[in-house]
Amino acid sequence: MAKTRDASDERERIDHFFSMPAARADKWRELTAIANDWAAGTADRSSVEATLDSLGAIEEFHAFPGRRLTSKLRERLHADAAESFAELARRLSRSVVTRQYKHDAADWRSDEAAAELDQGLVATFETNDGRRPYFEMLLVTPEAAMRNATLIDEMRRLRRPEDAFIYEAVQVASFEDAISAAIINPAIAAVTIYEGFAQRSRHDAPMLRRFLDATGFGASEVPERDRPLALANALKRIRPELDIYLLSDRRVEAVAGDERAAAVRRVLYSVEELLELHLTVMEGIAARFRTPFFDNLKKYAMRPISTFHALPIARGKSVLKSDWIRDMGEFYGLNLLLAESSATTGGLDSLLEPTGNIKQAQEMAARAFGADRVFFVTNGTSTSNKMVHQALVAPGDIVILDRNCHKSHHYGLVLAGGQPLYVEAFPMTEYSMYGAVPLASIKKALFDLKDEGRLDRVKMVDLTNCTFDGHIYNTRRVMDECLAIKPDLIFLWDEAWFGFARFSPFLRARTAMGAAADIESWMRDPKSLEAYERQQAELGKSPSRETLLATRLIPDPRQIRLRVYQTNSTHKSMSALRQGSMVLVKDVDYFTVESQFREAVFTHASTSPNQQLIASLDIARRQMELEGYGLVANAIAIALAIRHEVNSHPLISKYFKVLGAEGMIPAEFRNSGFVDFLEPGVTWVDQVRSMREDEFCLDPTRITLVCGTAGFDGTEFKALLANTYDIQLNKTSRNSVLLQSNINNTRSDIAHLIRVLLEISHGIEARFAQGGQVGRDAFDARVKSLMKDVPDLPNFSHFHQIFRGDAGKLTPEGDMRSAFYGGYDPAACEYVPLNSEECDKRLRDGPEMVSANFVIPYPPGFPIMVPGQVITSETIDFMRKLDVKEIHGYERTKGLKLINPKVVAGKARK
């Protein structure tokens, strides 16, 4: 049930939290509009003042317009200078909305303030010409320093034309205000903390305190001596990319040696010159801005190089001098051609054996994504997954695998010879899709193997996080409980769609690397062993299977071998070119598999990788480290706005709806009681609690739009949007389509989508008016066929006994590799038409039909048949009801490819 809604809940709505930058711009537009009305005599001063006040404390957490310009605005307000107020409000509003203040010094001064600013400073700012990146630095100082602008002005005077970046300072005087500024202002890229600041905000901030309590990012009260390091650690947990500097007038060497100072980039003695701080801040930003491979590639493209290697397109002569393909060069540009090479020397590097700038770029990516090491991959995450399987899985190893994961995992096991033990995700039959795999199913598989004395054969748990449809695992809990059963288990988390989550404080803990970091920290805490021993005492010597399945197991921190691999399709959620992927590694035993990992790279990576792909991975890392926090928050805000507009619109909501957590995740996996992001009464505090506690959560950027209620199947609706309205998407189900917001989307995209959905809804209404009851009946019948007459989703049946090898009685793993390669022999195979009497007879009377290959319909995109699997009526019924064009592995003219029954019988006798 939804909670009762009140005013405080309204202020804390999840979409309000993520849409603060957009809301701020809207407030400035509103102020401009009412200021113009005041100047025209159609509004009074009190309404202008109320609107200005509504901007509230949020403006204190931004450098622009800053205290000086804000005070000038209020002076004009109190002087009843309506036209002057409106003029300044218009200019400030325009600059906030367009972000012109980042490049134009004129936006920083009013007429009265012009003389107050150092003209050398203004000249320095004006030399920026938009090319030097702008950022903001948070200054946390005592209240006395807050009351004057001396410190900020002194820092402005340190600017030099040769500085690579320009920044402005945002000054606050308390722990709570510093947290607020870091959350609200994505432009903050560095933080300088002075000693002596207060704990509590001078503003009424119950919402912030609830956030701190819910997330554990801060404490209700920290002693003043410990406050700077406590703040540094809280800020680092919220935004790990921030450079944090601490200025102390105590023994700085003692502060620097404190274990808690790990979050601080540098400790400075506070009485030293500000120039040292300025240079240190610039150096910190430069360290993140640097893109080793891309920087060298740009230099390479500027050199006059003669090429005698096998790449005619390099340097562009074969294109630019051609009479027939010159338009290619005009379309792609000269730099693309100049930057092409198959060389790995002369300023470039080898992706297969990196020793120079690619190695450095990968190390910087590891820092950015919280891994110990990162490998760039230019063949997509399909290749990344196969690399990990080949490197870590040997023939005969058992891998616990989600049957509905991407096909690359299944093919990876075929190549490696691993035996999949398929575990089933919870079904969402109404929408013809699967969710994620319940932890109880994974634990049961491990306990079954343990009971049969075969736990040592299990090498890996392999899961997709988040799923295509947005189901996010509680990664920390999955790894904790699995490690409690087998402490050296390897985890492969396919986060192809979820790489951006590293840069959201709400989602980070649910990533593989985020959870691994939490487990590492927990293992170092002496309380971890106490918690383990306490649980062991409570469980007793011989706990029952039922007790162990129902208990949230705690691993022994002394036994854990933390081995976590994460694959990211960087191109799917960040600014990388298509096929750009990364493998993230946090493996305490990596040194034992390093040579075989290198072999896997040699096996799967191209010896001629695309230079532009590598450069784009380097650039994507830079962008996410310097502005990823704000970009991801905006992507979430876009998605929540779409959810709100679709589900609340009086006409659109009659025919379309966006599924929330309640529709996508069964209640048994939402112990917090969380219903949906925008359910009345639900706040972002509830969302934080859900993210911490629930077994599964929903990625807010993935939007399942039900179109079956409008009479469209997913494939049909996808084509309509693309062909008629220029809206592109790729994933569909029988009665839904998946919309994804990302760092590329804007509010204009929302407006276009809503206008299109409204137009389609009007079209449905018009057809009703023209077609009468007959048309209505036909529409209702179509909706019923899409929404009610849906096929049951088939579970994995079982491997045929001849492909079970030495498998145990309790567990369903099988030798998929021998079945796969057995299908290479035409004499050992047969074909049976899907819709034939022969197929029905075989299902009814035998002999059993055994698949010789993978059969993967798109959608839903998971294999409904794998090599060696016995085909059941459940699978055949589902396949016959599919209305999709693509079924990979199925030849309609021939039928199902099967292992010949005589071959099966012969092997069975052996």
XYZ file of C-alpha atoms in Angstrom, residues 18 26 45 68 90 102 113 120 154 237 398 556 818 862 868 879:
16
model
C 17.532 13.913 -9.579
C 13.222 26.357 -14.606
C 7.275 43.098 -5.859
C 28.125 39.270 -5.201
C 17.349 38.034 -17.639
C 31.736 29.172 -17.901
C 30.225 45.238 -9.786
C 43.526 41.404 -14.951
C 42.473 35.724 -3.708
C 31.804 7.629 -0.816
C 31.080 -26.216 -13.453
C 34.414 -16.205 7.037
C 30.552 -32.268 -27.051
C 17.791 -15.874 -24.652
C 22.483 -31.383 -25.839
C 8.315 -21.378 -30.202
